[in-house]
CSV table of C-alpha atoms and ligand atoms in Angstrom, one decimal:
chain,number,residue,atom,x,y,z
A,1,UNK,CA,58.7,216.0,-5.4
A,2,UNK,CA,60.6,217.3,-2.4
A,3,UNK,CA,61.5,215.4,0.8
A,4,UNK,CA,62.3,217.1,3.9
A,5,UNK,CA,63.4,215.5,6.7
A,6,UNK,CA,62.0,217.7,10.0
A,7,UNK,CA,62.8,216.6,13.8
A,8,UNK,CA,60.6,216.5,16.9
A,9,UNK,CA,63.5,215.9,19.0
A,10,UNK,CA,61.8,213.4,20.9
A,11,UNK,CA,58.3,212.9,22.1
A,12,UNK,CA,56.5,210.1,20.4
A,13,UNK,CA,54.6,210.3,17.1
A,14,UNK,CA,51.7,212.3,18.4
A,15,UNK,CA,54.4,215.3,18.7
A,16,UNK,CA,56.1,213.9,15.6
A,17,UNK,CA,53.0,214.0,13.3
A,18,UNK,CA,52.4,217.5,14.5
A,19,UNK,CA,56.0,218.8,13.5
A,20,UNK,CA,54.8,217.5,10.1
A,21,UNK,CA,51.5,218.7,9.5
A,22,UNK,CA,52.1,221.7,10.5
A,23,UNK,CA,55.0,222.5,7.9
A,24,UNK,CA,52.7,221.3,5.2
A,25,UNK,CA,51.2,224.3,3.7
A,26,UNK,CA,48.5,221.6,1.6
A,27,UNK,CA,44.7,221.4,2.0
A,28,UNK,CA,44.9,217.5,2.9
A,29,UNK,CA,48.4,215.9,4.8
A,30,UNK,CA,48.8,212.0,4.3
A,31,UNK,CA,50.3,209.9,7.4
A,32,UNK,CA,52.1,206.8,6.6
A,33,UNK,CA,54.0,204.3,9.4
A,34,UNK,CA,57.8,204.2,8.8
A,35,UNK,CA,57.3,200.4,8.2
A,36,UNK,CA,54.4,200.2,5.5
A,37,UNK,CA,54.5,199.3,1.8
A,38,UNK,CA,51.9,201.5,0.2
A,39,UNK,CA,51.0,199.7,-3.0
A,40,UNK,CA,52.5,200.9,-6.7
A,41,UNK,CA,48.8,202.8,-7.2
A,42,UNK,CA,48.5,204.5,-4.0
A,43,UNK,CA,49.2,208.0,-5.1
A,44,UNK,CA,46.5,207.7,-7.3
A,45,UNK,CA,44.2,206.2,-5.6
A,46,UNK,CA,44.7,208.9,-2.6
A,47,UNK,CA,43.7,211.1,-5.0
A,48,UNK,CA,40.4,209.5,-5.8
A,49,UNK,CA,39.8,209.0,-1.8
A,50,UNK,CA,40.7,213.2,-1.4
A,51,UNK,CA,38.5,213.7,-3.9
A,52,UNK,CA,35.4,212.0,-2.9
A,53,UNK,CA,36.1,213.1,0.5
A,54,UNK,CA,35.8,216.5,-0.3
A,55,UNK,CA,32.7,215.9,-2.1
A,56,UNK,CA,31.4,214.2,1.1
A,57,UNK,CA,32.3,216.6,3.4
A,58,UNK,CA,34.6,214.7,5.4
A,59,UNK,CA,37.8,215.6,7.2
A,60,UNK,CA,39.6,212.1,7.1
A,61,UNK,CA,40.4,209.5,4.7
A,62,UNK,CA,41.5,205.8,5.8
A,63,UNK,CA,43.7,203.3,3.7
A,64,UNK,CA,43.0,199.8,3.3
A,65,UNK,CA,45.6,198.2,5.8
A,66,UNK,CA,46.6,194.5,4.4
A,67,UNK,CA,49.0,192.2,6.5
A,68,UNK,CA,51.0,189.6,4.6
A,69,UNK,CA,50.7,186.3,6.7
A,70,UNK,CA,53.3,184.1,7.1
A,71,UNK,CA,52.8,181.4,4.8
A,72,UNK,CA,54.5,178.2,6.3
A,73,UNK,CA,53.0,178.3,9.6
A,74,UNK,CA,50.4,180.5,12.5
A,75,UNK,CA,51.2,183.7,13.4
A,76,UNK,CA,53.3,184.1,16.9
A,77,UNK,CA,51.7,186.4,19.6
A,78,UNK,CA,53.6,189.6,18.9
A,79,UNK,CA,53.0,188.7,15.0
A,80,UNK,CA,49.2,188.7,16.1
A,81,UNK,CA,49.4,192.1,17.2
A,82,UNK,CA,50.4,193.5,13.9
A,83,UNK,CA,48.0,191.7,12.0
A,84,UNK,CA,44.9,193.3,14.1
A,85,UNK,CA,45.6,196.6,12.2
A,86,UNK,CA,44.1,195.2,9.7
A,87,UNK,CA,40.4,196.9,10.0
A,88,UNK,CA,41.0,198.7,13.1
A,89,UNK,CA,39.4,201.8,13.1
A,90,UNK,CA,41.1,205.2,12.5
A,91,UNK,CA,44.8,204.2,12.3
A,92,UNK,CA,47.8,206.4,11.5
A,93,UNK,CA,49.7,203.8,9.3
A,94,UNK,CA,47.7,205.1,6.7
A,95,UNK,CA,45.5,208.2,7.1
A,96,UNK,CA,44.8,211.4,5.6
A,97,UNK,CA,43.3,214.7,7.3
A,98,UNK,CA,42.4,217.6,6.1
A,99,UNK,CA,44.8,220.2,7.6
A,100,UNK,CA,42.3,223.0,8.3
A,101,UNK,CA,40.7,220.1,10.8
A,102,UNK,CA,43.7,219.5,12.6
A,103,UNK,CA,44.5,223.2,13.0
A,104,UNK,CA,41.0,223.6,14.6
A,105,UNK,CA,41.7,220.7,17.4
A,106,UNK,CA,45.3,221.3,17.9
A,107,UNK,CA,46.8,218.6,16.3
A,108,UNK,CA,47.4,214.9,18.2
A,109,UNK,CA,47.1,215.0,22.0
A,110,UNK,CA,51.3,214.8,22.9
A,111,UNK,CA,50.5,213.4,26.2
A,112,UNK,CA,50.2,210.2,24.5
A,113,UNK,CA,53.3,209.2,24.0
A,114,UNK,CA,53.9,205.9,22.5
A,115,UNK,CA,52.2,204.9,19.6
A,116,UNK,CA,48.8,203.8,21.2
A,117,UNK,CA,45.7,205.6,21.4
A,118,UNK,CA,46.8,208.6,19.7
A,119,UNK,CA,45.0,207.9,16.7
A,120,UNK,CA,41.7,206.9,18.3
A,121,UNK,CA,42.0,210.2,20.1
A,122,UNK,CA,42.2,212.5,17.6
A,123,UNK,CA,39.7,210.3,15.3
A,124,UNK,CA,37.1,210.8,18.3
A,125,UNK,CA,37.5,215.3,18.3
A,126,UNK,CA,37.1,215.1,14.8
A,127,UNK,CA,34.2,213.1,14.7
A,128,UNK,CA,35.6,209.8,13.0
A,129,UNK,CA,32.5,208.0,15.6
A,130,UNK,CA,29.8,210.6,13.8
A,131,UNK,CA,31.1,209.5,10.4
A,132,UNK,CA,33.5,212.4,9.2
A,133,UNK,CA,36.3,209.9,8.1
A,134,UNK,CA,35.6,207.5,5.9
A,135,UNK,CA,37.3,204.3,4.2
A,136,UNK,CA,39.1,204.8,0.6
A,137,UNK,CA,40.4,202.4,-1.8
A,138,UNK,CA,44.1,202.9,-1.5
A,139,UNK,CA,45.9,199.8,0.0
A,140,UNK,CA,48.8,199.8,2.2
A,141,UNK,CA,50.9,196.4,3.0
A,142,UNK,CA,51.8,196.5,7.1
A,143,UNK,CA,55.1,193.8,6.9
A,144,UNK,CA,55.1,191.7,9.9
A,145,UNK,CA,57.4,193.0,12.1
A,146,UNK,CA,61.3,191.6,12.9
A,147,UNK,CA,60.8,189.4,16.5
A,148,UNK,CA,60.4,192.2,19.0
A,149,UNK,CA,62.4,189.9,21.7
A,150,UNK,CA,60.5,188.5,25.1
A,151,UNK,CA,59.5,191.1,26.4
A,152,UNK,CA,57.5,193.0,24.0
A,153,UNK,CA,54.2,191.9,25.1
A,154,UNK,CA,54.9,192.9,28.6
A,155,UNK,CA,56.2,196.8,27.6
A,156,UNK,CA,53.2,197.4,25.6
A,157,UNK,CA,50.9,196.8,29.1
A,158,UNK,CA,52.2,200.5,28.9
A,159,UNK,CA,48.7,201.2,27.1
A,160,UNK,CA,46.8,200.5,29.7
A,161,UNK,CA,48.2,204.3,31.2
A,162,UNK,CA,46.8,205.5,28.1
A,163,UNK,CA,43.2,204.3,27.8
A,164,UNK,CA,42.7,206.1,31.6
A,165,UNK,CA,44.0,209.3,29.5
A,166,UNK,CA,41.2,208.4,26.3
A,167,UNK,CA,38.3,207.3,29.8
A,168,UNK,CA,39.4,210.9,31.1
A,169,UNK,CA,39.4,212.7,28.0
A,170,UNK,CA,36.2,211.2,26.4
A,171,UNK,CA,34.5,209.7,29.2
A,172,UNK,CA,33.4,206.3,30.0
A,173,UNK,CA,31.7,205.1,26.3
A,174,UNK,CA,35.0,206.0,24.9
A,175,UNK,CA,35.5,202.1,24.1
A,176,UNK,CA,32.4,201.9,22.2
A,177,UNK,CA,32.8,205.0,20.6
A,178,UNK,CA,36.8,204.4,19.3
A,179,UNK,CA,35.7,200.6,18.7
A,180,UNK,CA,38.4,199.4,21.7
A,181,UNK,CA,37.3,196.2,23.1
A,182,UNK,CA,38.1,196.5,27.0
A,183,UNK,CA,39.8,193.2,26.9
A,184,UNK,CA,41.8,191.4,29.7
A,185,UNK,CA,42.2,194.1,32.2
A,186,UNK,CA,39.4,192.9,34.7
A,187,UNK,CA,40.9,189.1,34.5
A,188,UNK,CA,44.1,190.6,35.1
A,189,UNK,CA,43.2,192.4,38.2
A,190,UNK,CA,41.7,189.1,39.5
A,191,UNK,CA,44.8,187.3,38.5
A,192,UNK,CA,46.9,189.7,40.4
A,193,UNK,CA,44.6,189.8,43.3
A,194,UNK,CA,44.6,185.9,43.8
A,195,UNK,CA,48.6,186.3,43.8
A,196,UNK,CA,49.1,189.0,45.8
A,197,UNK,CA,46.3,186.9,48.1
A,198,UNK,CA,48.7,184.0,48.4
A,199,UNK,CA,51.5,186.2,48.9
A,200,UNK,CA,50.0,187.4,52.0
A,201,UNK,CA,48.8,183.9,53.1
A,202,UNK,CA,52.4,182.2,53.0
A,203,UNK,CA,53.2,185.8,54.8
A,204,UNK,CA,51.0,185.4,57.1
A,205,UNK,CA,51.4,181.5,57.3
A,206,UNK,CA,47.7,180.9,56.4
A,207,UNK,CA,48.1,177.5,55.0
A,208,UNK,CA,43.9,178.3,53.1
A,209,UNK,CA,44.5,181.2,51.9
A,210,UNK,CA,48.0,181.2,50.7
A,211,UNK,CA,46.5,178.0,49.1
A,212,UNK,CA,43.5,179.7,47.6
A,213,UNK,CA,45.5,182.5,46.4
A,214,UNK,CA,48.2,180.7,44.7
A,215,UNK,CA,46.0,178.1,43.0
A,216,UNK,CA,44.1,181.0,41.8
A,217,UNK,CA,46.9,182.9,40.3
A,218,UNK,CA,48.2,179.4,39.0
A,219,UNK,CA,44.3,179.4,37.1
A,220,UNK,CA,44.4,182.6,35.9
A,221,UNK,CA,47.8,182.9,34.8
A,222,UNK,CA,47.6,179.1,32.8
A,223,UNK,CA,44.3,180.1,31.3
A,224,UNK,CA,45.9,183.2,29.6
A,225,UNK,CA,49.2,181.4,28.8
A,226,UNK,CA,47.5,179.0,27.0
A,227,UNK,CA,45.0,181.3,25.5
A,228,UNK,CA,47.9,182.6,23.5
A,229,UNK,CA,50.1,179.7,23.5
A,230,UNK,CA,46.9,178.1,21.5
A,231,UNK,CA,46.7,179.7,18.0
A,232,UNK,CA,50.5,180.3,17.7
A,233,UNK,CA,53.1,178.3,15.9
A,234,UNK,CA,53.7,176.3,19.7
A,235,UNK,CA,57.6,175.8,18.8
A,236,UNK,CA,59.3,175.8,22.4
A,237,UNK,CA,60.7,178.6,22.4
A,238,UNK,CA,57.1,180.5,21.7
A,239,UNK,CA,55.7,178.1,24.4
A,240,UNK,CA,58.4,179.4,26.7
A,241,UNK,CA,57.7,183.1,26.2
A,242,UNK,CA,54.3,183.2,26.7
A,243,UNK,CA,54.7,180.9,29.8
A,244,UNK,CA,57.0,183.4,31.4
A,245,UNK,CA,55.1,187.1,29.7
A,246,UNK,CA,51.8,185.3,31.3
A,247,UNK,CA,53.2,185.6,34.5
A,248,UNK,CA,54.0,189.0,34.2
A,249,UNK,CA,51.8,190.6,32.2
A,250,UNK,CA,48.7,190.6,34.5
A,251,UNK,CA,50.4,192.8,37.7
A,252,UNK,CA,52.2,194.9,34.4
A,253,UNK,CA,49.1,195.8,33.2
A,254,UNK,CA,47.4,196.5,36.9
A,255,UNK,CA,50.4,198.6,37.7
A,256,UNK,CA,50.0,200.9,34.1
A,257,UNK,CA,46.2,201.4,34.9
A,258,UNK,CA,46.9,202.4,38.2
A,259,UNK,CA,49.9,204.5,37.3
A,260,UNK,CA,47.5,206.1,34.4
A,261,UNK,CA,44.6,206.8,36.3
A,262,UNK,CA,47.1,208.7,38.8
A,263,UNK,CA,49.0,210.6,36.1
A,264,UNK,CA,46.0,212.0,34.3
A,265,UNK,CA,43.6,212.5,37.2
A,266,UNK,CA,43.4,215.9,36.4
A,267,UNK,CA,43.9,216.2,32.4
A,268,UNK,CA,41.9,218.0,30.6
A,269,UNK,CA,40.8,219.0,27.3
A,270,UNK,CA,44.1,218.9,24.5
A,271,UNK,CA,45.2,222.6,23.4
A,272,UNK,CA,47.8,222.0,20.9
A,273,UNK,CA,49.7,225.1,19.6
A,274,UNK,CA,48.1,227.8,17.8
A,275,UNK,CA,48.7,227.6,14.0
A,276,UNK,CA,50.1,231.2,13.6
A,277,UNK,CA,51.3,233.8,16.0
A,278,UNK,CA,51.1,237.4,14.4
A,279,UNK,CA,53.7,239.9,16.4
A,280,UNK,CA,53.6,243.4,17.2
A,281,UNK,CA,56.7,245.2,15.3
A,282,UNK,CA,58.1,248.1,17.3
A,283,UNK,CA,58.9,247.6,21.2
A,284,UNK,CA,58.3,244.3,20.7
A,285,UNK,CA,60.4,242.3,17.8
A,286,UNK,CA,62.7,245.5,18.0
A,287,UNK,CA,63.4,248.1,20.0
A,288,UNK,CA,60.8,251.4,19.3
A,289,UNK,CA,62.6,253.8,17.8
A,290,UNK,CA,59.7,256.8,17.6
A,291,UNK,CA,58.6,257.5,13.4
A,292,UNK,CA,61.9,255.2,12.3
A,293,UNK,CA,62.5,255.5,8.3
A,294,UNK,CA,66.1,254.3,9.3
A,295,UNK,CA,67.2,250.6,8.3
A,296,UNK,CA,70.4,251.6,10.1
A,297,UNK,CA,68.3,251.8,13.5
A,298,UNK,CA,66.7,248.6,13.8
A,299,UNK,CA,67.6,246.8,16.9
A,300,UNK,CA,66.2,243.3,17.6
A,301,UNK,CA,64.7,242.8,21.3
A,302,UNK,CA,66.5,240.3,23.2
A,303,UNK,CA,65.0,237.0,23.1
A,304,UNK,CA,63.2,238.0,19.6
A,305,UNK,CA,65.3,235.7,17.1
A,306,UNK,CA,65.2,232.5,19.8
A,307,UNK,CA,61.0,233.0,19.7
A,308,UNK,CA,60.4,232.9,16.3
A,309,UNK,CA,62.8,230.3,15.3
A,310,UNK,CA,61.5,227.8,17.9
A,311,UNK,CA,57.7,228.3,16.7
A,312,UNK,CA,59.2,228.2,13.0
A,313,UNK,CA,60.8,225.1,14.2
A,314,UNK,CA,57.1,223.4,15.3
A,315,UNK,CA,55.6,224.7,12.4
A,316,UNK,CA,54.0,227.5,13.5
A,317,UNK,CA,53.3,230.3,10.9
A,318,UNK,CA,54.2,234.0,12.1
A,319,UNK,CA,53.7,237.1,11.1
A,320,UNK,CA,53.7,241.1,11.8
A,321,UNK,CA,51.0,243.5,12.1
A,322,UNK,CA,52.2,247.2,12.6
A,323,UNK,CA,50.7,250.5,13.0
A,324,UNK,CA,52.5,253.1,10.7
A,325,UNK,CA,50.6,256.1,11.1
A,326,UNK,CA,53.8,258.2,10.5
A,327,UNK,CA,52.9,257.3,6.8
A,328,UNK,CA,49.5,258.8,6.6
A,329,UNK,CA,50.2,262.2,8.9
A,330,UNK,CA,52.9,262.4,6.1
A,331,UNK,CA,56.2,262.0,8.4
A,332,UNK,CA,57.5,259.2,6.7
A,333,UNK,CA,57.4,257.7,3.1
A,334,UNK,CA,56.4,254.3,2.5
A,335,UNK,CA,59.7,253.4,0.9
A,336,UNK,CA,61.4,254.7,4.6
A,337,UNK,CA,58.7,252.2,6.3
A,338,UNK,CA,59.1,249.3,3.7
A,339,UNK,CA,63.1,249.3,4.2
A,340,UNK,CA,62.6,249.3,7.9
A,341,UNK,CA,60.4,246.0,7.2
A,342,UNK,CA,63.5,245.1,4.9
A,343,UNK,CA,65.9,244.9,8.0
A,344,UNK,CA,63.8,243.8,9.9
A,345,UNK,CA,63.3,241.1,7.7
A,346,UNK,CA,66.8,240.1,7.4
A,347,UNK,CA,67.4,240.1,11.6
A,348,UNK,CA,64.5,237.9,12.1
A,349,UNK,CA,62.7,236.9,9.1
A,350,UNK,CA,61.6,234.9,7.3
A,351,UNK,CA,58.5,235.8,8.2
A,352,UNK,CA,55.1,234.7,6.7
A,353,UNK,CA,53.7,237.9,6.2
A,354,UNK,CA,53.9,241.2,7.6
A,355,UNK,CA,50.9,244.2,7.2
A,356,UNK,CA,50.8,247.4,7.2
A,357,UNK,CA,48.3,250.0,8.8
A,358,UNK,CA,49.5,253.3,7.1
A,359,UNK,CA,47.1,255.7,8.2
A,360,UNK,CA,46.6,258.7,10.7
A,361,UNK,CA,44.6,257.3,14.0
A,362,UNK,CA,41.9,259.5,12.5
A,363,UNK,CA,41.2,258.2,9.5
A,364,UNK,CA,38.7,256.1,10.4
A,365,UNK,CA,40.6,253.0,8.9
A,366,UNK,CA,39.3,249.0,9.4
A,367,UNK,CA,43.2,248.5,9.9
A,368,UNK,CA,44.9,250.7,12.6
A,369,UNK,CA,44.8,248.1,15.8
A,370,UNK,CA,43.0,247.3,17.6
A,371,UNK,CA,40.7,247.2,15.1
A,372,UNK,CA,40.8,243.7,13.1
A,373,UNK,CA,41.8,244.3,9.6
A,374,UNK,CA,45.2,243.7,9.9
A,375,UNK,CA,44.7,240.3,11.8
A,376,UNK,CA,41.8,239.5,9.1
B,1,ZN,ZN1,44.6,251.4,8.5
């Protein structure tokens, strides 16, 4: 078995997972999360999902996600999080696609960023809701994660940009459809309305409403502070940090569903990058030297080498088509044409395949472009 470590440079693991699928040359690509156990069996049993997927038809195949629970005492809030995975549709901590199916969509959606929603999206363009992925047998242990500190719950209010992304992108029964309950979002508009209500009051000095508004916010902010103070271990310094992330969490979350619904007003439809780029040889990956049999006068164009290493870099496959009809009016052998591929090869290669037409314009071929043999 051979590991190779490939870098995204950044981006999130939408971009991340597309740097890797698209270096896999397999039929079916597996995604694990960094942090999961997969059990002793799980090769196996991947296999046996693969299988019966294939049979089945299906483009996806999901692992069992188990979380170990802590044994002495409840689960904290952000441990509560973690342990939701467990049957939530469609997740990347363990699922498998079947390459061709990711080619055909582009790949994950980049413009989500984090590690939210991501999954759901791409489930939902490859059908996952019209059941072409389906459940295997293979188990994967998700560890609880290390404390996350205070403010944890607060940052991942984050999501809220990305649902308006997955509400613009698959339009308003997208919840139903990627199983995402809507949640707190309209109590925590109300919430921030009754404060920002009694801010305006004590403003204002309007005694009523500044009282209204604050006891409102005091409401709406206890209610959800206990909501999640009250299946947690309730140690103090739990009760503390969902006293003060109550607070905050309601005008967080208002201000990343705002900020989302601005941001991808206009997005559309998710074209990812194509899954191989086939070049032109002469006048464009090197200067056109007219009927060349000479490796000696291969020139690369300019920006040639930087091109083709930044799509073999993402993954992309790429290739050469070429006219030759110098080898069928008899001006050049073969051998002179496959040297000049040689060089060519060693300026800019390694290159995933490069064809050949070699005959006169007038031959009637299926090859010389721009007929479509050669891309065929
Ligand atoms: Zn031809």
């Amino acid at each position: 078995m051979v590991l190779e470590v490939l870098r995204s440079g950044g981006g999130g693991p939408a971009r991340a997972r597309n740097v890797g699928w698209r270096h896999a040359r397999t039929r079916w690509v597996a995604f694990l999360d960094d942090d999961v156990l997969p059990e002793s069996d799980w090769y196996q049993l991947l296999l046996t999902d693969l299988t019966i997927a294939e049979s089945e038809g299906q483009v996806g195949s999901q692992g069992r996600i188990v979380v170990p629970l802590p044994a002495d005492r409840r689960p904290t809030d952000d441990e509560r999080v973690t342990i939701g995975l467990v049957g939530a549709a469609w997740i990347t901590a363990d699922m498998a696609y079947r390459r061709d199916a990711l080619a055909a969509v582009g790949g994950f959606d980049e413009r989500f960023t984090r590690a939210f929603r991501e999954d759901s999206d791409i489930a939902l363009r490859l059908g996952a809701d019209r059941g072409t992925v389906r459940t295997g047998v293979r188990q994967t242990a998700h560890p609880l994660r290390p404390d996350p500190g205070t403010w944890s719950s607060v940052r991942q209010q984050a999501g809220n940009a990305d649902d308006r992304l997955m509400r613009r992108l698959h339009g308003p029964d997208w919840r139903a459809r990627a199983r995402a309950p809507l949640g707190r979002l309209p109590r925590h508009a109300l919430v921030t309305a009754a404060g920002l209500a009694g801010l305006g009051g004590v403003l204002a000095r309007r005694p009523a409403l500044a009282g209204a508004g604050v006891a409102g916010w005091l409401l709406g902010t206890g209610e959800l502070a206990w909501a999640r103070i009250a299946p947690g271990p309730r140690t103090a310094r739990e009760v503390r940090r969902m006293v003060v992330t109550s607070a905050a969490i309601p005008p967080v979350a208002v201000w990343h569903s705002l900020r989302g619904l601005v941001r991808h007003r206009t997005a559309g439809p998710w074209r990812g990058l194509p899954d191989a780029v086939l070049f032109d040889r002469d006048g464009t990956l090197v200067h056109d030297v007219p009927y060349n049999g000479d490796p000696a006068l291969v020139r690369p164009t300019e920006h040639a080498r930087d091109v083709l290493d930044r799509l073999r870099a993402a993954g992309v496959r790429v290739g050469v088509v070429t006219n030759q009809s110098a080898i069928g009016t008899g001006r050049l052998e073969p051998e002179q044409v496959a040297a000049v591929n040689r060089r060519v090869e060693e300026l800019l290669g390694p290159f995933d395949g490069i064809y050949v037409c070699p005959h006169a314009p007038d031959a009637g071929c299926a090859c010389r472009k721009p007929a479509p043999g050669l891309v065929k």
